[in-house]
CSV table of C-alpha atoms in Angstrom, one decimal:
chain,number,residue,atom,x,y,z
A,4,MET,CA,-12.6,-3.7,26.1
A,5,ARG,CA,-12.8,-6.8,23.9
A,6,GLU,CA,-9.4,-8.0,25.1
A,7,ARG,CA,-10.4,-7.4,28.6
A,8,ASN,CA,-13.5,-9.4,28.1
A,9,GLU,CA,-11.7,-12.2,26.3
A,10,LYS,CA,-9.3,-12.4,29.3
A,11,GLN,CA,-12.2,-12.6,31.7
A,12,ILE,CA,-13.3,-16.1,30.4
A,13,GLY,CA,-11.0,-19.0,29.9
A,14,ASP,CA,-10.8,-21.4,27.0
A,15,GLU,CA,-12.4,-24.0,29.2
A,16,GLU,CA,-15.4,-21.9,29.9
A,17,LEU,CA,-15.7,-21.0,26.2
A,18,GLU,CA,-15.5,-24.6,25.1
A,19,GLN,CA,-18.1,-25.5,27.7
A,20,ALA,CA,-20.5,-22.7,26.5
A,21,ILE,CA,-20.0,-23.8,22.9
A,22,GLY,CA,-20.6,-27.4,23.9
A,23,TYR,CA,-23.9,-26.4,25.5
A,24,PHE,CA,-24.8,-24.5,22.4
A,25,ARG,CA,-24.1,-27.5,20.2
A,26,GLN,CA,-26.3,-29.6,22.5
A,27,SER,CA,-29.0,-27.0,22.4
A,28,VAL,CA,-29.0,-26.8,18.6
A,29,THR,CA,-29.1,-30.6,18.3
A,30,ALA,CA,-32.0,-30.9,20.7
A,31,TRP,CA,-34.0,-28.2,19.0
A,32,SER,CA,-33.3,-29.6,15.6
A,33,GLU,CA,-34.4,-33.1,16.7
A,34,ALA,CA,-37.5,-31.8,18.3
A,35,GLU,CA,-38.4,-29.8,15.2
A,36,ALA,CA,-37.6,-32.6,12.8
A,37,GLY,CA,-39.8,-35.0,14.9
A,38,ARG,CA,-42.7,-32.7,14.9
A,39,THR,CA,-45.3,-33.7,12.4
A,40,ARG,CA,-45.8,-31.0,9.8
A,41,ALA,CA,-49.1,-30.4,8.0
A,42,LEU,CA,-48.3,-30.8,4.3
A,43,PRO,CA,-50.0,-28.4,2.0
A,44,GLN,CA,-52.6,-30.3,0.0
A,45,PRO,CA,-52.6,-30.0,-3.8
A,46,LYS,CA,-55.3,-27.7,-5.2
A,47,SER,CA,-57.1,-30.5,-6.9
A,48,ASN,CA,-57.8,-32.3,-3.6
A,49,ARG,CA,-58.6,-29.1,-1.7
A,50,PHE,CA,-62.4,-29.4,-2.5
A,51,PRO,CA,-64.0,-32.8,-3.0
A,52,VAL,CA,-66.2,-33.4,-6.0
A,53,TRP,CA,-69.4,-33.4,-4.1
A,54,LEU,CA,-68.5,-30.3,-2.3
A,55,THR,CA,-67.7,-28.6,-5.6
A,56,TRP,CA,-71.1,-29.6,-7.0
A,57,SER,CA,-73.0,-28.5,-3.9
A,58,MET,CA,-71.2,-25.2,-4.0
A,59,ALA,CA,-72.1,-24.7,-7.6
A,60,GLY,CA,-75.7,-25.6,-6.9
A,61,THR,CA,-75.8,-23.1,-4.0
A,62,VAL,CA,-74.4,-20.4,-6.2
A,63,ALA,CA,-76.8,-21.1,-8.9
A,64,ALA,CA,-79.8,-21.1,-6.5
A,65,ALA,CA,-78.5,-17.8,-5.0
A,66,CYS,CA,-78.3,-16.3,-8.5
A,67,ALA,CA,-81.8,-17.5,-9.4
A,68,VAL,CA,-83.2,-15.9,-6.2
A,69,TRP,CA,-81.4,-12.7,-6.9
A,70,VAL,CA,-82.7,-12.5,-10.5
A,71,LEU,CA,-86.3,-13.2,-9.3
A,72,MET,CA,-86.0,-10.5,-6.7
A,73,LEU,CA,-84.7,-8.1,-9.3
A,74,ALA,CA,-87.5,-8.9,-11.7
A,75,GLY,CA,-90.1,-8.6,-8.9
A,76,GLY,CA,-88.8,-5.2,-7.9
A,77,GLN,CA,-88.9,-4.0,-11.5
A,78,HIS,CA,-92.4,-5.2,-11.9
A,79,ALA,CA,-93.6,-3.5,-8.7
A,80,GLY,CA,-91.9,-0.3,-9.8
A,81,ARG,CA,-93.6,-0.4,-13.2
A,82,HIS,CA,-97.0,-1.2,-11.7
A,83,GLY,CA,-96.7,1.7,-9.2
A,84,ALA,CA,-95.7,4.1,-12.1
A,85,MET,CA,-98.7,2.9,-14.1
A,86,GLN,CA,-101.0,3.4,-11.1
A,87,ALA,CA,-99.7,6.9,-10.6
A,88,ALA,CA,-100.3,7.7,-14.2
A,89,ILE,CA,-103.9,6.3,-14.2
A,90,ALA,CA,-105.1,7.8,-10.9
A,91,PRO,CA,-105.7,11.4,-12.2
A,92,LYS,CA,-107.5,10.2,-15.2
A,93,ALA,CA,-109.7,7.9,-13.1
A,94,ALA,CA,-110.5,10.7,-10.7
A,95,MET,CA,-111.4,13.0,-13.6
A,96,SER,CA,-113.7,10.4,-15.2
A,97,ALA,CA,-115.3,9.7,-11.8
A,98,ALA,CA,-116.0,13.4,-11.4
A,99,THR,CA,-117.5,13.6,-14.9
A,100,SER,CA,-119.7,10.6,-14.3
A,101,THR,CA,-121.0,12.0,-11.0
A,102,GLN,CA,-121.8,15.4,-12.7
A,103,ALA,CA,-123.6,13.5,-15.5
A,104,ALA,CA,-125.5,11.3,-13.1
A,105,THR,CA,-126.9,14.2,-11.0
A,106,PRO,CA,-129.5,15.7,-13.5
A,107,ALA,CA,-130.4,12.3,-14.7
A,108,ARG,CA,-131.3,11.4,-11.2
A,109,GLU,CA,-133.6,14.4,-11.1
A,110,MET,CA,-135.2,13.6,-14.4
A,111,ALA,CA,-135.4,9.8,-14.2
A,112,PRO,CA,-134.7,8.5,-10.8
A,113,ALA,CA,-134.7,4.8,-11.7
A,114,ALA,CA,-132.5,5.2,-14.7
A,115,ALA,CA,-130.3,7.7,-12.9
A,116,SER,CA,-129.8,5.5,-9.9
A,117,GLN,CA,-128.9,2.6,-12.1
A,118,ASP,CA,-126.5,4.8,-14.1
A,119,GLY,CA,-125.0,6.3,-11.0
A,120,THR,CA,-124.3,2.9,-9.6
A,121,GLN,CA,-122.5,2.1,-12.8
A,122,THR,CA,-120.6,5.4,-12.8
A,123,SER,CA,-119.6,5.0,-9.2
A,124,ALA,CA,-118.5,1.5,-10.0
A,125,VAL,CA,-116.4,2.8,-12.8
A,126,ALA,CA,-115.0,5.6,-10.6
A,127,THR,CA,-114.2,3.1,-7.9
A,128,GLU,CA,-112.6,0.7,-10.2
A,129,GLY,CA,-110.8,3.5,-12.1
A,130,LEU,CA,-107.7,1.4,-12.7
A,131,ARG,CA,-107.9,0.6,-16.4
A,132,PRO,CA,-107.7,3.3,-19.0
A,133,ASP,CA,-110.1,1.6,-21.4
A,134,ALA,CA,-112.8,1.3,-18.7
A,135,ALA,CA,-112.5,5.0,-17.9
A,136,GLU,CA,-112.8,5.9,-21.6
A,137,ALA,CA,-115.8,3.7,-21.9
A,138,GLY,CA,-117.4,5.3,-18.9
A,139,ARG,CA,-116.7,8.7,-20.4
A,140,VAL,CA,-118.4,7.8,-23.7
A,141,GLN,CA,-121.3,6.3,-21.9
A,142,ALA,CA,-121.8,9.4,-19.9
A,143,SER,CA,-121.8,11.7,-22.9
A,144,SER,CA,-124.3,9.6,-24.8
A,145,ARG,CA,-126.5,9.5,-21.7
A,146,ARG,CA,-126.3,13.3,-21.5
A,147,GLU,CA,-127.4,13.6,-25.1
A,148,ASP,CA,-130.3,11.2,-24.5
A,149,GLU,CA,-131.4,13.2,-21.5
A,150,ASP,CA,-131.3,16.4,-23.5
A,151,GLU,CA,-133.4,14.8,-26.2
A,152,GLN,CA,-135.9,13.6,-23.6
A,153,LEU,CA,-136.2,17.1,-22.1
A,154,LEU,CA,-136.7,18.7,-25.4
A,155,ALA,CA,-139.4,16.1,-26.3
A,156,GLY,CA,-141.2,16.8,-23.0
A,157,ILE,CA,-141.2,20.5,-23.6
A,158,ASP,CA,-142.5,20.1,-27.1
A,159,SER,CA,-145.3,17.9,-25.8
A,160,ASP,CA,-146.2,20.4,-23.1
A,161,ILE,CA,-146.4,23.2,-25.6
A,162,ALA,CA,-148.6,21.0,-27.8
A,163,GLN,CA,-150.9,20.5,-24.8
A,164,GLY,CA,-151.2,24.3,-24.3
A,165,THR,CA,-149.4,25.1,-21.0
A,166,PRO,CA,-146.1,23.6,-20.4
A,167,ARG,CA,-145.9,21.5,-17.3
A,168,ALA,CA,-143.2,23.7,-16.0
A,169,LEU,CA,-145.4,26.8,-16.3
A,170,ALA,CA,-148.5,25.2,-14.9
A,171,PRO,CA,-148.3,26.9,-11.5
A,172,MET,CA,-147.8,30.3,-13.1
A,173,ALA,CA,-150.7,29.6,-15.5
A,174,GLY,CA,-152.9,28.7,-12.5
A,175,TRP,CA,-152.0,31.8,-10.7
A,176,MET,CA,-152.7,34.0,-13.7
A,177,SER,CA,-156.1,32.3,-14.2
A,178,ASP,CA,-156.9,32.9,-10.5
A,179,SER,CA,-155.9,36.6,-10.7
A,180,ALA,CA,-157.9,37.0,-13.9
A,181,ASN,CA,-161.0,35.5,-12.2
A,182,GLN,CA,-160.6,37.8,-9.3
B,508,MET,CA,-17.9,-38.1,9.2
B,509,ALA,CA,-19.0,-40.4,6.4
B,510,THR,CA,-16.9,-40.5,3.3
B,511,ASN,CA,-18.1,-40.9,-0.2
B,512,ASP,CA,-16.6,-44.2,-1.3
B,513,ALA,CA,-19.0,-45.2,-3.9
B,514,PRO,CA,-21.7,-42.7,-4.5
B,515,GLU,CA,-22.9,-44.6,-7.6
B,516,GLN,CA,-23.7,-47.7,-5.5
B,517,ALA,CA,-25.3,-45.9,-2.6
B,518,GLY,CA,-28.7,-45.0,-3.6
B,519,PHE,CA,-29.7,-41.4,-3.2
B,520,ASP,CA,-32.4,-42.3,-0.8
B,521,ALA,CA,-29.9,-43.7,1.7
B,522,VAL,CA,-27.7,-40.6,1.3
B,523,ALA,CA,-30.7,-38.3,1.9
B,524,ARG,CA,-31.8,-40.3,4.9
B,525,GLU,CA,-28.3,-40.2,6.4
B,526,TYR,CA,-27.5,-36.5,5.9
B,527,ARG,CA,-30.9,-34.9,6.0
B,528,PRO,CA,-30.8,-34.3,9.8
B,529,GLN,CA,-27.4,-32.6,9.5
B,530,ILE,CA,-28.5,-30.3,6.7
B,531,TYR,CA,-31.6,-29.4,8.6
B,532,ARG,CA,-29.7,-28.7,11.8
B,533,PHE,CA,-27.3,-26.4,10.0
B,534,LEU,CA,-30.1,-24.5,8.2
B,535,LEU,CA,-32.1,-24.3,11.4
B,536,SER,CA,-29.2,-22.9,13.5
B,537,SER,CA,-28.3,-20.5,10.7
B,538,LEU,CA,-31.8,-19.2,10.0
B,539,ARG,CA,-33.6,-19.9,13.3
B,540,ASP,CA,-36.7,-20.5,11.3
B,541,PRO,CA,-38.0,-24.2,11.4
B,542,GLU,CA,-40.4,-23.8,8.5
B,543,LEU,CA,-37.8,-22.1,6.3
B,544,ALA,CA,-35.1,-24.6,7.3
B,545,GLU,CA,-37.5,-27.5,6.4
B,546,THR,CA,-38.2,-25.9,3.0
B,547,LEU,CA,-34.6,-25.3,2.2
B,548,THR,CA,-33.7,-28.8,3.3
B,549,GLN,CA,-36.2,-30.1,0.8
B,550,GLU,CA,-34.9,-27.9,-1.9
B,551,CYS,CA,-31.3,-28.9,-1.1
B,552,LEU,CA,-32.1,-32.6,-1.4
B,553,LEU,CA,-34.1,-32.0,-4.6
B,554,LYS,CA,-31.3,-30.1,-6.2
B,555,ALA,CA,-28.8,-32.8,-5.0
B,556,HIS,CA,-31.1,-35.5,-6.5
B,557,ARG,CA,-31.1,-33.7,-9.9
B,558,ASN,CA,-27.4,-33.4,-9.9
B,559,TRP,CA,-26.6,-36.7,-8.3
B,560,ALA,CA,-25.5,-38.3,-11.6
B,561,GLY,CA,-23.0,-35.5,-12.0
B,562,PHE,CA,-21.5,-35.8,-8.5
B,563,ARG,CA,-18.0,-37.1,-9.1
B,564,GLY,CA,-17.1,-37.8,-5.5
B,565,ASP,CA,-14.2,-35.3,-5.4
B,566,SER,CA,-15.5,-34.1,-2.0
B,567,GLN,CA,-17.4,-35.8,0.7
B,568,VAL,CA,-21.2,-36.1,0.2
B,569,LEU,CA,-21.9,-34.0,3.3
B,570,THR,CA,-19.6,-31.2,2.1
B,571,TRP,CA,-21.3,-31.3,-1.3
B,572,LEU,CA,-24.8,-31.2,0.2
B,573,LEU,CA,-23.8,-28.4,2.6
B,574,ARG,CA,-22.4,-26.4,-0.3
B,575,ILE,CA,-25.8,-26.6,-2.0
B,576,ALA,CA,-27.5,-25.7,1.3
B,577,ILE,CA,-25.2,-22.7,1.8
B,578,ASN,CA,-26.0,-21.5,-1.8
B,579,LEU,CA,-29.7,-21.8,-1.2
B,580,GLN,CA,-29.3,-19.9,2.0
B,581,LYS,CA,-27.5,-17.1,0.2
B,582,ASP,CA,-30.3,-17.0,-2.3
B,583,GLN,CA,-32.8,-16.9,0.5
B,584,TRP,CA,-30.9,-14.0,2.2
B,585,ARG,CA,-30.8,-12.1,-1.1
B,586,ASN,CA,-34.6,-12.7,-1.7
B,587,ARG,CA,-35.3,-11.7,1.9
B,588,ARG,CA,-33.4,-8.5,1.4
B,589,LEU,CA,-35.4,-7.8,-1.8
B,590,GLN,CA,-38.6,-8.6,-0.1
B,591,PHE,CA,-37.9,-6.6,3.0
B,592,TRP,CA,-40.2,-3.7,2.2
B,593,ARG,CA,-42.9,-6.0,0.9
B,594,GLN,CA,-42.9,-8.5,3.8
B,595,THR,CA,-41.2,-7.6,7.0
B,596,THR,CA,-42.6,-10.5,9.1
B,597,THR,CA,-40.5,-13.6,9.4
B,598,HIS,CA,-41.0,-16.8,11.3
B,599,ALA,CA,-37.5,-16.7,12.9
B,600,VAL,CA,-37.4,-17.8,16.5
B,601,ASP,CA,-36.2,-15.3,19.0
B,602,VAL,CA,-32.7,-15.8,20.4
B,603,SER,CA,-33.9,-16.3,23.9
B,604,GLU,CA,-36.4,-18.8,22.8
B,605,ALA,CA,-33.9,-20.8,20.8
B,606,GLY,CA,-31.7,-20.8,23.9
B,607,ASN,CA,-34.3,-22.6,25.9
B,608,TRP,CA,-33.5,-25.9,24.1
B,609,LEU,CA,-31.0,-27.8,26.1
B,610,ALA,CA,-30.3,-31.5,26.6
B,611,SER,CA,-31.2,-32.5,30.2
B,612,ASN,CA,-27.9,-34.0,31.1
B,613,ALA,CA,-26.9,-31.2,33.4
B,614,SER,CA,-26.5,-32.5,37.0
B,615,SER,CA,-28.4,-29.9,38.9
B,616,PRO,CA,-31.1,-27.2,38.3
B,617,GLU,CA,-28.5,-24.5,39.0
B,618,GLN,CA,-26.2,-26.0,36.4
B,619,GLN,CA,-29.1,-26.1,33.9
B,620,VAL,CA,-29.9,-22.5,34.5
B,621,ALA,CA,-26.2,-21.5,34.1
B,622,ALA,CA,-26.0,-23.7,30.9
B,623,ARG,CA,-29.1,-22.1,29.5
B,624,GLU,CA,-27.8,-18.7,30.2
B,625,GLN,CA,-24.5,-19.5,28.4
B,626,VAL,CA,-26.4,-20.9,25.4
B,627,LYS,CA,-28.5,-17.7,25.2
B,628,LEU,CA,-25.3,-15.6,25.2
B,629,VAL,CA,-23.8,-17.7,22.4
B,630,TRP,CA,-27.0,-17.3,20.4
B,631,ARG,CA,-26.8,-13.6,21.0
B,632,ALA,CA,-23.2,-13.5,19.7
B,633,VAL,CA,-24.1,-15.7,16.7
B,634,ASP,CA,-27.0,-13.4,15.9
B,635,LYS,CA,-24.5,-10.4,15.7
B,636,LEU,CA,-22.2,-12.2,13.3
B,637,SER,CA,-22.0,-11.6,9.6
B,638,GLY,CA,-23.4,-14.3,7.3
B,639,ARG,CA,-20.0,-15.8,6.5
B,640,GLN,CA,-18.8,-15.7,10.0
B,641,ARG,CA,-22.0,-17.3,11.3
B,642,THR,CA,-21.7,-20.0,8.6
B,643,VAL,CA,-18.1,-20.8,9.4
B,644,PHE,CA,-18.8,-20.8,13.1
B,645,LEU,CA,-21.8,-23.1,12.9
B,646,LEU,CA,-20.0,-25.5,10.5
B,647,ARG,CA,-17.0,-25.6,12.8
B,648,HIS,CA,-18.7,-25.8,16.2
B,649,VAL,CA,-22.1,-27.4,15.6
B,650,GLU,CA,-21.3,-29.6,12.6
B,651,GLU,CA,-17.7,-30.1,13.9
B,652,MET,CA,-16.2,-29.9,10.4
B,653,GLU,CA,-12.5,-29.4,9.7
B,654,ILE,CA,-11.2,-26.2,8.3
B,655,ALA,CA,-10.5,-27.8,4.9
B,656,GLU,CA,-14.1,-29.2,4.8
B,657,ILE,CA,-15.5,-25.8,5.7
B,658,ALA,CA,-13.4,-24.3,2.9
B,659,GLY,CA,-14.8,-26.9,0.5
B,660,ALA,CA,-18.4,-26.3,1.6
B,661,THR,CA,-18.2,-22.5,1.6
B,662,GLY,CA,-15.9,-22.1,-1.4
B,663,LEU,CA,-13.6,-20.0,0.6
B,664,SER,CA,-9.9,-20.5,1.1
B,665,GLU,CA,-8.7,-22.1,4.3
B,666,GLY,CA,-7.0,-18.8,5.4
B,667,THR,CA,-10.3,-16.9,4.9
B,668,VAL,CA,-12.1,-19.5,6.9
B,669,LYS,CA,-9.6,-19.3,9.7
B,670,ALA,CA,-10.0,-15.5,9.7
B,671,HIS,CA,-13.8,-15.6,9.8
B,672,LEU,CA,-13.6,-18.2,12.5
B,673,SER,CA,-11.3,-16.2,14.6
B,674,ARG,CA,-13.5,-13.1,14.4
B,675,ALA,CA,-16.6,-15.2,15.3
B,676,MET,CA,-14.8,-16.7,18.3
B,677,GLY,CA,-13.8,-13.3,19.5
B,678,ARG,CA,-17.4,-12.1,19.3
B,679,VAL,CA,-18.6,-15.1,21.3
B,680,ARG,CA,-15.9,-14.7,23.8
B,681,ALA,CA,-16.7,-11.0,24.2
B,682,GLU,CA,-20.4,-11.8,24.7
B,683,LEU,CA,-19.7,-14.5,27.3
B,684,GLY,CA,-17.3,-12.2,29.1
B,685,GLY,CA,-19.6,-9.2,29.1
B,686,ARG,CA,-22.4,-10.8,30.9
C-alpha cells in the first residue's frame, strides 16, 4: 500500500509540496514573531501604590461596618431577651397594683384615683425591674395604711354607739321597736 | 549558513538577533504552539547566554543553539507527558489551521488552493511522525541543514539521521499519495 502510494507521486511533486510547506512555516513564524505579545507584568507593578492603599481602606471600612452590624445585632438580641424576661414581672406587678387600688378607690376616692394613676403609670411603664419592685412596696404599704384607717373608723363608730356601717339596721330596729 | 569564526568577538546580542528567528521557526513548526515556542526560544537564548563563555566554537553557532532548543523541547515533552493527567489542554494550533499559512506567490487561486492542500497533507504527515523523525525532517526540510549538521544538533549519528529522515519522507510521500 505504502509502496503503491509512493509510486503515485513523483519526486518533483514531493519536492514541491515540501517547498510549500517550508514557505508556509516561514510565513507563519514571521507572522507570529511580528505579533506584539503582552508581556506579563511583575507582581510589584501589578497594583499601583494608590490602588493598594485605597483597597486597604475599603477593606478596613468594610470590616468596621461588619463589626458594627454584629455589635448592633447582639445588643438588639440582648435587649429583646431582657424585655421578654421583664414582661411577666411587669404584668404581675400591674395586676397587683390594680387589685390594691380598687378598695382604696372605694374608701378614699381622691387618694385612690391618685394612687391608681401612679399604679397604672407603673404598670404601663413596666420595663425596669426596680420600678416594678418600688411599685409593689408602695402598694403593700398603702394596703396597710388603708387597713389601719378602716380599723380606726370602726373603733370611732363603736365609741359613738352605733357603727356607721350598722346605722341602717339600727334605724330599722328602732322603728320596729316603736311599732 | 553562518559559521562561527570568532564567537568571542561577536557579541551575544548580535548572535541572538541573527539566530532567534530560526530557533523560533524550528520550535514553532515542531510544537505548533506559538506561545510555547516563544517561551522555549527565550529559555534557549538564556541558556546559551549563560554558557556563551564556554562555547568553544567546535560547531556552528546555529547547530549549538538548535541543540539547546532540541534538549529544551525534549524536557518539554517529558513534562507534558507527566502533566497529561493534570492538564490536558494545550495551545497547539490545529494541523489544518497551520496549513492555512502560505506565501502568496502562487500564480492563480487554483494553484493557491492546491498548494494549501499539499501543505495540510504535509502537516498531517508531520503530525504522525515520532519526535525524532519530526525533528530530523524539520531540520532537513525547513531549516535546510545538512545531514552532518543535523547529527551535530540532535546528537545522533549520521546513519541514524538518514534512517529517521527516510522514514519521515516515506510517511510524507504516503500522505501525499493517499489523498
